[in-house]
Amino acid sequence: MLLAMDGTQTLVAAKQAPRTQTYVCPGCLAPVRLKRGRIITAHFAHQAGQVCTSFSEGETTEHLLGKQQLAAWFAASGLAVQLEAPLSALHQRPDLLVQQPGHAPLAIEFQCSPLAVERLAERTQGYVAHGYRVLWLLGTPYQRHLQRHAKALKFLQYHPHWGCYVAFWQTKTNGLCLLYNLLTLDGEALSYQRQYFPSASQSVQAIWHFRPVLTPPQPIAAHLQHYQRQIVLARLRRQPWLQALQTRCYEHGGTLAQLPAWAVPMQAAWPLLVGPYLAWYVALFLALRTQPLEISAEKLTTILTTTLAEQLAPRGALTSLATLTAQLVAHVQSVLVEAQVLQAIPTGWRLLPAQLRWQKNAQY
């Protein structure tokens, strides 16, 4: 921790704390030791064996340095910032708490160590429920090449001007790296755009005013053939996700290769699912096949929402999941209309059987 209380119950920063005084943890009031030297970042630490639920022990040098850099950046940008501010109603202490006029307080967490997605969700929801905005910044352990199953994706967040994003704080360069407009297309690498904000030359306000043009990935002309080859290879390698999908198809009288064209996703989408979007489309195809030819709008929405919910990956930092899933449902409904799977009628929707049959000519 960067702050501790002295004998007068005044918070003292480790960088300025006199060595001659004694200090206690502001959370549990247990004695703490001042650690300050030429190499290590100045901080306070609990004595060995001391249990404290207010602060995490074993903070890395990166975490301590990053908090100081961030606090200095926000302060230099003219914003009121507190380090390790106690939020008694939550029993939490964000790394930084920023006050921005006209906005709810912003809790910033700089995460450098492993964090279970359940704990991540609990902390995020705690902030939101008590009226705080929250921003998760990730350290070096999460800054490797971003892939569809990267651990950083559980920290996925959403901004209306950036789309889905993850943000990294880089202590070596003292700046924020934003990967935004994150999209996934089955069979292809995760796509995103990148913007770097160096604290030495840009204020924090540069991030808040950032309004980029979101560029959708251009699918290669041979994407379908490429994806088909990947499915064939996955089948030969007996990959579990594909075997599970193939088994579901077998149980309903067909194969993956006999799916209608609309059931193979061809557009990039947010990386919100635990597996490929193909799994959702297969589940939707099979669910629609069991329905009567005419269904209500409410019934269709329930089918779309339920089949999607089964595929969602845990995204503990995402506070707008309901909004995003509603947009996904609306998009796929439009896909079904365009593919002539659905036809609007006064009482809801008519299902068109031709697009709900297994195809005789296999795609692959």
mmCIF file of C-alpha atoms in Angstrom, residues 39 54 60 66 83 110 121 208 242 314 355:
data_model
loop_
_atom_site.group_PDB
_atom_site.id
_atom_site.type_symbol
_atom_site.label_atom_id
_atom_site.label_comp_id
_atom_site.label_asym_id
_atom_site.label_seq_id
_atom_site.Cartn_x
_atom_site.Cartn_y
_atom_site.Cartn_z
ATOM 1 C CA ILE A 39 15.385 0.350 -6.172
ATOM 2 C CA SER A 54 -8.712 -4.285 3.008
ATOM 3 C CA THR A 60 4.532 -6.048 -7.293
ATOM 4 C CA GLY A 66 1.715 2.144 -11.858
ATOM 5 C CA LEU A 83 -4.894 6.769 -3.785
ATOM 6 C CA PHE A 110 -4.694 -1.465 -12.025
ATOM 7 C CA ALA A 121 -17.556 -9.493 -11.341
ATOM 8 C CA TRP A 208 -12.392 10.962 -22.659
ATOM 9 C CA LEU A 242 -16.412 -29.383 -32.930
ATOM 10 C CA PRO A 314 -17.782 -14.837 -18.302
ATOM 11 C CA GLN A 355 -34.390 -22.514 -44.637
#
